[in-house]
Short mmCIF file of N, CA and C in Angstrom, two decimals:
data_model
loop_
_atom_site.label_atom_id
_atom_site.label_comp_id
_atom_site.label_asym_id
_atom_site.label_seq_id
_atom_site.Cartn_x
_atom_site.Cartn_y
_atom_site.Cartn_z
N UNK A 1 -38.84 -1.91 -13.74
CA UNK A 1 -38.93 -2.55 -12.45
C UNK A 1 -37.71 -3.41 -12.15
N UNK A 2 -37.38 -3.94 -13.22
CA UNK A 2 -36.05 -4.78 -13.11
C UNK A 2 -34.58 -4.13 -13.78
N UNK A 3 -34.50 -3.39 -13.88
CA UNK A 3 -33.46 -3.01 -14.85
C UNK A 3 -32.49 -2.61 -13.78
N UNK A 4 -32.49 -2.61 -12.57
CA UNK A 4 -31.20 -2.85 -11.48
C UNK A 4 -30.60 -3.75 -11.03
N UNK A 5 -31.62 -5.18 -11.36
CA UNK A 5 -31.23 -6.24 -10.56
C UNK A 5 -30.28 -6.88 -10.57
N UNK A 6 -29.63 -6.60 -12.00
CA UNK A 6 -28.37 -7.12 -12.18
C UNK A 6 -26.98 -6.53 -12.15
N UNK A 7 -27.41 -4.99 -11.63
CA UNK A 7 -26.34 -4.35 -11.98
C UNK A 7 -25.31 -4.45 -10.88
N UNK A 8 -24.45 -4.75 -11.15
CA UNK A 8 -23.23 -4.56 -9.93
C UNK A 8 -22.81 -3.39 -9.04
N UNK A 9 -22.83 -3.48 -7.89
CA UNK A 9 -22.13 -2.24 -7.10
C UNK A 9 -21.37 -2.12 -6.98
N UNK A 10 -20.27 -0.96 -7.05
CA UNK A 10 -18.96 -0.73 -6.51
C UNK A 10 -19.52 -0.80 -4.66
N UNK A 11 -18.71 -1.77 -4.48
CA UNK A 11 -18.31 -1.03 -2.97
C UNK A 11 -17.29 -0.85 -2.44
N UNK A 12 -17.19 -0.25 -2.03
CA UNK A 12 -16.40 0.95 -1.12
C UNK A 12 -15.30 -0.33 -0.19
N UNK A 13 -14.26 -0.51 0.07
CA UNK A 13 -13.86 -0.87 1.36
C UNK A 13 -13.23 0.11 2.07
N UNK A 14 -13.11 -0.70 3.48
CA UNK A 14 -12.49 0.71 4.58
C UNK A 14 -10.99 0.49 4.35
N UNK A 15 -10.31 1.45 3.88
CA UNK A 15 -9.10 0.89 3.66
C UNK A 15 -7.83 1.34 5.43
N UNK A 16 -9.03 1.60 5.97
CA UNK A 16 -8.29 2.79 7.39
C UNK A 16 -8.02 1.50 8.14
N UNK A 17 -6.64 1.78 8.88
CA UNK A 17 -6.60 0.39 9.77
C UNK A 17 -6.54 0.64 10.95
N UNK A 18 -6.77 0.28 12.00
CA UNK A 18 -7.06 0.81 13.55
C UNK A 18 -5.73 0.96 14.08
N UNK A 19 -5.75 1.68 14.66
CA UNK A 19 -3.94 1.89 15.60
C UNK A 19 -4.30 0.76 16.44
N UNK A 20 -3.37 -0.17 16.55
CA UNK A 20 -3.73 -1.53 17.38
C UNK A 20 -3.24 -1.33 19.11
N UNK A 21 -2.49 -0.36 19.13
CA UNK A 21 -2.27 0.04 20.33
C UNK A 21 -2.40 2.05 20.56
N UNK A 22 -2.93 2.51 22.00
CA UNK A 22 -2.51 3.63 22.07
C UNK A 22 -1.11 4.30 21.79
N UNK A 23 -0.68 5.44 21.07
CA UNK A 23 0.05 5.92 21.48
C UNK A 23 0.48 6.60 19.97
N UNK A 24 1.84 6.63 19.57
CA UNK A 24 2.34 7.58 18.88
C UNK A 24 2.75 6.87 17.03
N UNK A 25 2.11 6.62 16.56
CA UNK A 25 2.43 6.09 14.82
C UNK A 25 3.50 6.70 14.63
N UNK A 26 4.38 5.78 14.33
CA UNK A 26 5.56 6.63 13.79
C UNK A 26 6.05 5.69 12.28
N UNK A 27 6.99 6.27 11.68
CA UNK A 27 7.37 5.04 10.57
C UNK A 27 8.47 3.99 10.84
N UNK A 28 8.57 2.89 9.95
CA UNK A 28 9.23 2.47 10.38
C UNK A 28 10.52 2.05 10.39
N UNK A 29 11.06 3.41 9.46
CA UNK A 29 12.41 3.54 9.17
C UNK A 29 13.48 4.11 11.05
N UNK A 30 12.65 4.63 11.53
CA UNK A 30 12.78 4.61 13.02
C UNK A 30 13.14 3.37 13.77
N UNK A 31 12.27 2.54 13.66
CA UNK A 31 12.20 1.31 14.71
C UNK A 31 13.74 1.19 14.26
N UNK A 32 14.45 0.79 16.05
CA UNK A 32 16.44 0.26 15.89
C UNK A 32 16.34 -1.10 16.03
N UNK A 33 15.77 -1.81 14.70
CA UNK A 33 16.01 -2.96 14.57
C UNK A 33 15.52 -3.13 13.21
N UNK A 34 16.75 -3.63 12.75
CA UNK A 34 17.16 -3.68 10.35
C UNK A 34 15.83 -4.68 10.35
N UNK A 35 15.63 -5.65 10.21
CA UNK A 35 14.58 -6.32 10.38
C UNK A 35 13.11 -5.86 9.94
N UNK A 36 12.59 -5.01 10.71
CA UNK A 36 11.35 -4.15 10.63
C UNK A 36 12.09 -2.69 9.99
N UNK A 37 12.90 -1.96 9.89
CA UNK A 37 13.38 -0.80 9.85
C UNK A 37 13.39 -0.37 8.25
N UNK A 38 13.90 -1.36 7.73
CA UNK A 38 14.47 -2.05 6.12
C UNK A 38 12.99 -2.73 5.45
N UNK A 39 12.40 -3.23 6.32
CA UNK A 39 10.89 -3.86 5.67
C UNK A 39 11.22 -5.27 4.78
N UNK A 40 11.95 -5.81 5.66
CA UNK A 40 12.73 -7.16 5.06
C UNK A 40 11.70 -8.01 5.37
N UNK A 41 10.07 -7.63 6.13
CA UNK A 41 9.24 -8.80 6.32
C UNK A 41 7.80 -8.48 5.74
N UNK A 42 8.09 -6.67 5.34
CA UNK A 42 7.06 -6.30 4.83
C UNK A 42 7.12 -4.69 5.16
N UNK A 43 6.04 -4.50 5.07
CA UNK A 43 5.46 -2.45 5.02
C UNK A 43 4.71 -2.30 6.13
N UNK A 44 4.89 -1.47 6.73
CA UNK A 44 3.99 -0.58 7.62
C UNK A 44 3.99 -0.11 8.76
N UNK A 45 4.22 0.31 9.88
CA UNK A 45 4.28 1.28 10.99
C UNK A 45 4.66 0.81 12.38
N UNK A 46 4.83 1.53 13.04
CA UNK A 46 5.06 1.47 14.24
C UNK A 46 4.64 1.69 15.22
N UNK A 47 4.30 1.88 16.71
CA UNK A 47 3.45 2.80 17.62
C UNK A 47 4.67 2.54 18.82
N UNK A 48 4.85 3.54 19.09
CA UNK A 48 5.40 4.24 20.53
C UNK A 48 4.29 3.75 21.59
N UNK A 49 4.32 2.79 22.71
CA UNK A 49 2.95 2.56 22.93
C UNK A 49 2.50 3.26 24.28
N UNK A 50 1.61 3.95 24.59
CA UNK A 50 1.44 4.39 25.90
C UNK A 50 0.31 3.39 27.09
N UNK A 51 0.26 2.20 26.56
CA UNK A 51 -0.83 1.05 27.11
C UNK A 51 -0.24 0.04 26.33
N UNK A 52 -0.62 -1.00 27.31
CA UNK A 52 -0.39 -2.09 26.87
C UNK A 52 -1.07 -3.27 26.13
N UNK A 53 -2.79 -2.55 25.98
CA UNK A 53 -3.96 -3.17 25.34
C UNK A 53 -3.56 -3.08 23.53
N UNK A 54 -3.43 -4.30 23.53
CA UNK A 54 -3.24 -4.29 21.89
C UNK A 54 -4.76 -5.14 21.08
N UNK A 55 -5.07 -4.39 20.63
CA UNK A 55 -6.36 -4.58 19.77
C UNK A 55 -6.27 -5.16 18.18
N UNK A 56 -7.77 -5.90 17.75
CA UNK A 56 -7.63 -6.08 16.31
C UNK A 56 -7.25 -4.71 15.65
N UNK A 57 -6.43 -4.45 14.20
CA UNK A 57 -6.63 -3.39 13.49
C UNK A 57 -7.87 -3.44 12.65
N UNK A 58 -8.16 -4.85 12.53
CA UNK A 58 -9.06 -4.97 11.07
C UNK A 58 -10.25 -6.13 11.52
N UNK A 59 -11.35 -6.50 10.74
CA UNK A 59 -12.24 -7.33 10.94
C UNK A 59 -11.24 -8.46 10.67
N UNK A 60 -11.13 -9.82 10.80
CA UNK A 60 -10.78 -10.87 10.52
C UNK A 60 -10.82 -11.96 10.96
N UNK A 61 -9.80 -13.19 10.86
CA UNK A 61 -9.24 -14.23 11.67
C UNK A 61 -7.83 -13.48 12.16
N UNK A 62 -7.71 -14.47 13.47
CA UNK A 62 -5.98 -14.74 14.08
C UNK A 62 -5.54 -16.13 13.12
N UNK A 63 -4.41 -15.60 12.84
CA UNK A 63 -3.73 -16.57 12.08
C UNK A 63 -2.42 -17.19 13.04
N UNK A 64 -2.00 -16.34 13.44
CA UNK A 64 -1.20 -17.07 14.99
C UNK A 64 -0.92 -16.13 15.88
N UNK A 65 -1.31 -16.70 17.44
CA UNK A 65 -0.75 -16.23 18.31
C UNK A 65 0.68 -16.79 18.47
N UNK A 66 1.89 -16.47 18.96
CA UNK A 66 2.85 -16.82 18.95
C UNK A 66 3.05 -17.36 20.43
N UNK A 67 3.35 -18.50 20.28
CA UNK A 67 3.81 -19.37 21.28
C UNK A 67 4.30 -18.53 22.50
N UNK A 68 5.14 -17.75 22.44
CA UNK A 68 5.98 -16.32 23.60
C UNK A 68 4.60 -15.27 23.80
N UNK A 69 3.54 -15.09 22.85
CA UNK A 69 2.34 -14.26 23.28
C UNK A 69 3.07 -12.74 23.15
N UNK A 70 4.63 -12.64 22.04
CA UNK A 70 4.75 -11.41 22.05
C UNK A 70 4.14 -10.75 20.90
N UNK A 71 4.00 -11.57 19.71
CA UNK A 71 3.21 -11.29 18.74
C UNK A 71 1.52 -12.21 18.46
N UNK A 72 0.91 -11.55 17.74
CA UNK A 72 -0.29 -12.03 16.56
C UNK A 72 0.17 -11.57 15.10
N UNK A 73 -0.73 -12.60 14.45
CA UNK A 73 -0.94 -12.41 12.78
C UNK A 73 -2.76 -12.48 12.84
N UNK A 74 -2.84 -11.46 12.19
CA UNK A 74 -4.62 -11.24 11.95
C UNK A 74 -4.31 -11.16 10.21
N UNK A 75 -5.00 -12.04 9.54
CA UNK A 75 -5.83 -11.87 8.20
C UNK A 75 -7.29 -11.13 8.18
N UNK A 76 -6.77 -9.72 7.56
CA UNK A 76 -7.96 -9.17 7.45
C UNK A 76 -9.09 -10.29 6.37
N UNK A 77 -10.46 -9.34 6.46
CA UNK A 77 -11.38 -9.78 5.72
C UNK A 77 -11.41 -9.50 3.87
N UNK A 78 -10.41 -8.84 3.89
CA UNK A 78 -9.53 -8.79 2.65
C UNK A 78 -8.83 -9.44 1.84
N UNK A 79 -8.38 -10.32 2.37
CA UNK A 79 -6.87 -11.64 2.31
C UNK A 79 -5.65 -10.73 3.08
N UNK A 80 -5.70 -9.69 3.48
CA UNK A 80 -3.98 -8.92 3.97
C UNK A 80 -3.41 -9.38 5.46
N UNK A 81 -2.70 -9.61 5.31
CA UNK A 81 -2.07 -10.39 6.48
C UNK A 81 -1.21 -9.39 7.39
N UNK A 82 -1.66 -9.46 8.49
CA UNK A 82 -0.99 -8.30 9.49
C UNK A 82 0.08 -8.69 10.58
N UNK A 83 1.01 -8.35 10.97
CA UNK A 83 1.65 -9.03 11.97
C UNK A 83 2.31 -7.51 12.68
N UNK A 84 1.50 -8.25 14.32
CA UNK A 84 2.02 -7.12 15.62
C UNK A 84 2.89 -7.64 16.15
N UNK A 85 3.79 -6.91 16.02
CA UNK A 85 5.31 -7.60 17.29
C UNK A 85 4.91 -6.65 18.30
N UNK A 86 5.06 -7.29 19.37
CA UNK A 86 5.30 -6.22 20.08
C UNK A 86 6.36 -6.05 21.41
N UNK A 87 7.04 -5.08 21.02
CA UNK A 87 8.52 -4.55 21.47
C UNK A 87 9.27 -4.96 20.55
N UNK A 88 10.41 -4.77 21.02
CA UNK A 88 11.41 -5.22 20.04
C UNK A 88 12.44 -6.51 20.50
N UNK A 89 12.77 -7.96 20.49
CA UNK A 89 13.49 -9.02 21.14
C UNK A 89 12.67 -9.66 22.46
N UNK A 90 11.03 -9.12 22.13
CA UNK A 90 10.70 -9.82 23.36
C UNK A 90 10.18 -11.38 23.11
N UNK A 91 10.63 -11.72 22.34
CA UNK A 91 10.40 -13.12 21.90
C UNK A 91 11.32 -13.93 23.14
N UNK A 92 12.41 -13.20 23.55
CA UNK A 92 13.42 -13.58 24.61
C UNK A 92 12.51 -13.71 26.10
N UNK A 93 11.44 -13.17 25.93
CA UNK A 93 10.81 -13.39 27.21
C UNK A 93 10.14 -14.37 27.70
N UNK A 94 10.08 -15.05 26.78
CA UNK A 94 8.97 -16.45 27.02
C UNK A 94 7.59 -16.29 27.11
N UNK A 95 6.93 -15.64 27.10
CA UNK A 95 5.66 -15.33 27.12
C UNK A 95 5.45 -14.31 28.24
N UNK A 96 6.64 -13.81 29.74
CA UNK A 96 6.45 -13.14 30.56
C UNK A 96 5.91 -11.64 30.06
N UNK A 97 5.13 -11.00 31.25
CA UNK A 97 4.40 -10.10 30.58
C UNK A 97 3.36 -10.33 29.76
N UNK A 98 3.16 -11.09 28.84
CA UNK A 98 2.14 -10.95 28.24
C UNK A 98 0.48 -12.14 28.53
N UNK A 99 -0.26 -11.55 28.33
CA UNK A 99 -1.41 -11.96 28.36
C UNK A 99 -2.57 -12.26 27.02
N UNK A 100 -2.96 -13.12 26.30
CA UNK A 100 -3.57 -13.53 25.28
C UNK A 100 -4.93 -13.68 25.64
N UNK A 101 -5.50 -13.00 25.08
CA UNK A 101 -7.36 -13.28 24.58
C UNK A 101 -7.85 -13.77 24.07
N UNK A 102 -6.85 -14.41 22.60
CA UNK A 102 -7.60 -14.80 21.50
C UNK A 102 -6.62 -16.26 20.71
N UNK A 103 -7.30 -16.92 20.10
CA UNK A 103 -6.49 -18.05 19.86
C UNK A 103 -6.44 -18.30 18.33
N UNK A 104 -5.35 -18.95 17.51
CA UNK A 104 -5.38 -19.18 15.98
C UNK A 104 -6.64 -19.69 15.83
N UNK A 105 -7.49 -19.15 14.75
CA UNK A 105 -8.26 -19.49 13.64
C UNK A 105 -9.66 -18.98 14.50
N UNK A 106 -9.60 -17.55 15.23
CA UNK A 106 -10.71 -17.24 15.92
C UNK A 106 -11.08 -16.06 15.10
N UNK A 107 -12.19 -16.24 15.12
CA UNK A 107 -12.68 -14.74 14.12
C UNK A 107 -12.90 -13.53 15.09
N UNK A 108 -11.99 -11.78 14.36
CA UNK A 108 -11.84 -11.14 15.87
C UNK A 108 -12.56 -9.59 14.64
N UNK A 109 -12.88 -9.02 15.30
CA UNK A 109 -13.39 -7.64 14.86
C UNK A 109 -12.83 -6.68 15.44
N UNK A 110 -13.12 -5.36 14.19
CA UNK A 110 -11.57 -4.27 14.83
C UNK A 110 -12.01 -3.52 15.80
N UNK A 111 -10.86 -3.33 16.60
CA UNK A 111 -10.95 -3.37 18.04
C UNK A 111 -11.22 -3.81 19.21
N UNK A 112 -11.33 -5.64 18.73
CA UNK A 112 -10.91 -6.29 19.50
C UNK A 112 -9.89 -6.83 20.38
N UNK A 113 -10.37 -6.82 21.70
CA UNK A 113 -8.59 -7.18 22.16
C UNK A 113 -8.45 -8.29 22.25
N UNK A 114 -6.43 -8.42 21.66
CA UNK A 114 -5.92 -9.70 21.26
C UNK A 114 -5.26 -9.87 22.46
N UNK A 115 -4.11 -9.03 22.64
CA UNK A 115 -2.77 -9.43 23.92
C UNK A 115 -2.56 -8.07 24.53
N UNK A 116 -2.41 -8.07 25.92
CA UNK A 116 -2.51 -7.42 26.66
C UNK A 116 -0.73 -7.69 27.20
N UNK A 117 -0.11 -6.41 27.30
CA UNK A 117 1.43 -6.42 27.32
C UNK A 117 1.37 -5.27 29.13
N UNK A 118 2.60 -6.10 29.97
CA UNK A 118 2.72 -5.51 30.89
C UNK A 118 4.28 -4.66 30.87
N UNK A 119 3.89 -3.71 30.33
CA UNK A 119 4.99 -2.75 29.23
C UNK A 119 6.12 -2.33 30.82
N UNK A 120 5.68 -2.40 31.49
CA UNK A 120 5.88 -1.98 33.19
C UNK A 120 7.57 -3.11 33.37
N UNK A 121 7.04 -3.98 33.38
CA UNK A 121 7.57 -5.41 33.34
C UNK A 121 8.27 -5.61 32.22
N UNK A 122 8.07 -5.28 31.20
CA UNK A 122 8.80 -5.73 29.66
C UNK A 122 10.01 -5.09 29.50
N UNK A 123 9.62 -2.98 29.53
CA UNK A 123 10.73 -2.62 29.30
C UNK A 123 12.12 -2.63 30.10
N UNK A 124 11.91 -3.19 31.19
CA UNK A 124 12.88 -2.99 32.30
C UNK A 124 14.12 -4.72 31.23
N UNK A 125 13.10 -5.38 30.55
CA UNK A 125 14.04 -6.37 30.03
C UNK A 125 14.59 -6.82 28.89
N UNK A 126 13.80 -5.33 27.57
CA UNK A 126 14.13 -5.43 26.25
C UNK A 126 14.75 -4.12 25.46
N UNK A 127 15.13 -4.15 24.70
CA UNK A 127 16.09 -2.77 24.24
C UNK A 127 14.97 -1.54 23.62
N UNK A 128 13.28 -2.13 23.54
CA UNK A 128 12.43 -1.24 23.25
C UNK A 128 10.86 -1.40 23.59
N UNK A 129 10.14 -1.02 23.63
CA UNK A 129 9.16 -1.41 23.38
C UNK A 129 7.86 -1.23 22.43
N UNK A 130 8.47 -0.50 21.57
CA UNK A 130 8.07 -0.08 20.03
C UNK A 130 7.48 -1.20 19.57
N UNK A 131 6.32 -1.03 18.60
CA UNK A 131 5.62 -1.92 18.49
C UNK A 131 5.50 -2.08 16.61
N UNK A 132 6.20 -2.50 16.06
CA UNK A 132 5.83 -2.96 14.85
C UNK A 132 4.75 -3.15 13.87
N UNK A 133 4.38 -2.82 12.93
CA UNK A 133 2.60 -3.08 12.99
C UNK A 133 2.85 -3.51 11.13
N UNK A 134 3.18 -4.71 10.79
CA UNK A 134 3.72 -5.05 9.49
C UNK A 134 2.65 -5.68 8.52
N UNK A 135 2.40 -5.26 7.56
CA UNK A 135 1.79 -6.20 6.34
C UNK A 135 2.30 -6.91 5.17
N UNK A 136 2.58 -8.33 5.71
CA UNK A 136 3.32 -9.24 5.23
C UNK A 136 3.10 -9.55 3.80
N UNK A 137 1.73 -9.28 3.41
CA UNK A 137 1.57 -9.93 2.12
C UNK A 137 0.46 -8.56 0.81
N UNK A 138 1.01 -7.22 1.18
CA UNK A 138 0.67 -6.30 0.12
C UNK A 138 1.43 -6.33 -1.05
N UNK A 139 0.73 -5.96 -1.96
CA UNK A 139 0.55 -6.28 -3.48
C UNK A 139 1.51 -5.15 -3.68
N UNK A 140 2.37 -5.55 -5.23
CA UNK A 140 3.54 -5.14 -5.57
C UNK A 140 3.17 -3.21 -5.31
N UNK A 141 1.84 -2.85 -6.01
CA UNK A 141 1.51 -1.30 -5.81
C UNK A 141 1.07 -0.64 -4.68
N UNK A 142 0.80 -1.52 -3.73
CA UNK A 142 0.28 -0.99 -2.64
C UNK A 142 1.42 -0.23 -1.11
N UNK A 143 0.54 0.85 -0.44
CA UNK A 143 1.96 1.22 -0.06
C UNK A 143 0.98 1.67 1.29
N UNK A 144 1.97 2.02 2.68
CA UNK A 144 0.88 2.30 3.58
C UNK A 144 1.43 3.65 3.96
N UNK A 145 0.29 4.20 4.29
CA UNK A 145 0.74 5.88 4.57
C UNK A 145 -0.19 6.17 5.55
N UNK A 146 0.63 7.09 6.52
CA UNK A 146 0.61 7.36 7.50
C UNK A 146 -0.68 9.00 7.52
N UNK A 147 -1.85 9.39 7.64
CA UNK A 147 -2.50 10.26 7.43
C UNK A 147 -2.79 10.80 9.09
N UNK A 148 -3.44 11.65 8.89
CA UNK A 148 -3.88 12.36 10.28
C UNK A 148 -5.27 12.03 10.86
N UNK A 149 -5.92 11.41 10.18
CA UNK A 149 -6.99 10.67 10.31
C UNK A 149 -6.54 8.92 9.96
N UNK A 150 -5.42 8.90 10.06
CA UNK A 150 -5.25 7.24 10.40
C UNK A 150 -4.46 6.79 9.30
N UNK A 151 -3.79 5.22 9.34
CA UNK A 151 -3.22 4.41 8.86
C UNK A 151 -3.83 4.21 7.63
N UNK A 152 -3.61 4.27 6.23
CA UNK A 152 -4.54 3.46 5.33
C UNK A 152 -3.55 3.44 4.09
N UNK A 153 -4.03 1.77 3.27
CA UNK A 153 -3.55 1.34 2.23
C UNK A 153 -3.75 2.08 1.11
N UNK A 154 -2.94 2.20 0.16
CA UNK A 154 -2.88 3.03 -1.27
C UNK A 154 -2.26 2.44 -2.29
N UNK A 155 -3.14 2.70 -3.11
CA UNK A 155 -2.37 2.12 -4.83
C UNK A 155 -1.92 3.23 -5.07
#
C-alpha cells in the first residue's frame, strides 16, 4: 500500500521554447551584428519577424523591461535567463515604436505578450529588424538547436 510513497519521479521538463515572435528562426551566426553573431552575450537564435507581437518563450518572471522597451529578460521557471532584443540598434530609438505589457518582477506564461514592436515605423530607422532571442546564462554543456518542431535546449 505504501511502497510508492517515497519513491521519486523523474519528471520530464519541456525543454521546447516558444518562437517569441512570428516568422522565420534562423541562427545566429547570420544576425550583421558581432555582438549576437559571435555569442559574446550568449547562445541562441534569431527570428526574421513577420509581426510585431513579441510573446513569453517560457513560463516565468520579467527580469527587465528595458527602459527604450526594445528589449525584455524573462527567467524561465528553470533558473535560464532569456533576453529578446528586438531589431538590431534600436536601443537608438528611445522607446519609439514600441509598446510594453509587462513590467520587471511580473510573473508571465508562455505565450504571453510582453512588447508589441511597430516594425512599420522601426525599420524605416534601424539597419535591421532581426530579432535576437539569447540565453545568457546556459550551462557549460548545454547548446540550443534549432529542430522542425521548435527551438529546444540539449546536453
Amino acid at each position: 500500500m505504501f511502497k510508492n510513497l517515497f519513491k521519486s519521479k523523474k519528471v520530464e521538463s519541456d525543454s521546447t521554447i516558444l518562437q517569441p515572435l512570428d516568422g522565420e528562426i534562423v541562427p545566429l551566426d547570420v544576425v550583421p551584428d558581432p555582438v549576437f553573431s559571435q555569442k559574446m552575450i550568449g547562445d541562441g537564435f534569431a527570428v526574421n519577424p513577420t509581426n510585431g507581437t513579441v510573446v513569453s518563450p517560457v513560463d516565468g518572471e520579467i527580469i527587465s523591461v528595458f527602459p527604450t522597451k526594445h528589449a525584455v529578460s524573462v527567467k524561465s521557471a528553470d533558473g535560464r535567463e532569456i533576453l529578446i532584443h528586438v531589431g538590431l540598434e534600436t536601443v537608438t530609438l528611445n522607446g519609439e515604436g514600441f509598446t510594453s505589457f509587462v513590467s520587471d518582477g511580473q510573473r508571465v506564461q508562455k505565450g504571453q505578450k510582453l512588447l508589441e514592436a511597430d516594425f512599420e515605423l522601426i525599420k524605416e530607422k534601424v539597419p535591421s529588424i532581426i530579432t535576437p532571442v539569447i540565453f545568457t546564462n546556459l550551462a557549460e554543456n548545454e547548446r540550443i538547436v534549432i529542430e522542425e518542431d521548435g527551438v529546444k535546449i540539449k546536453n
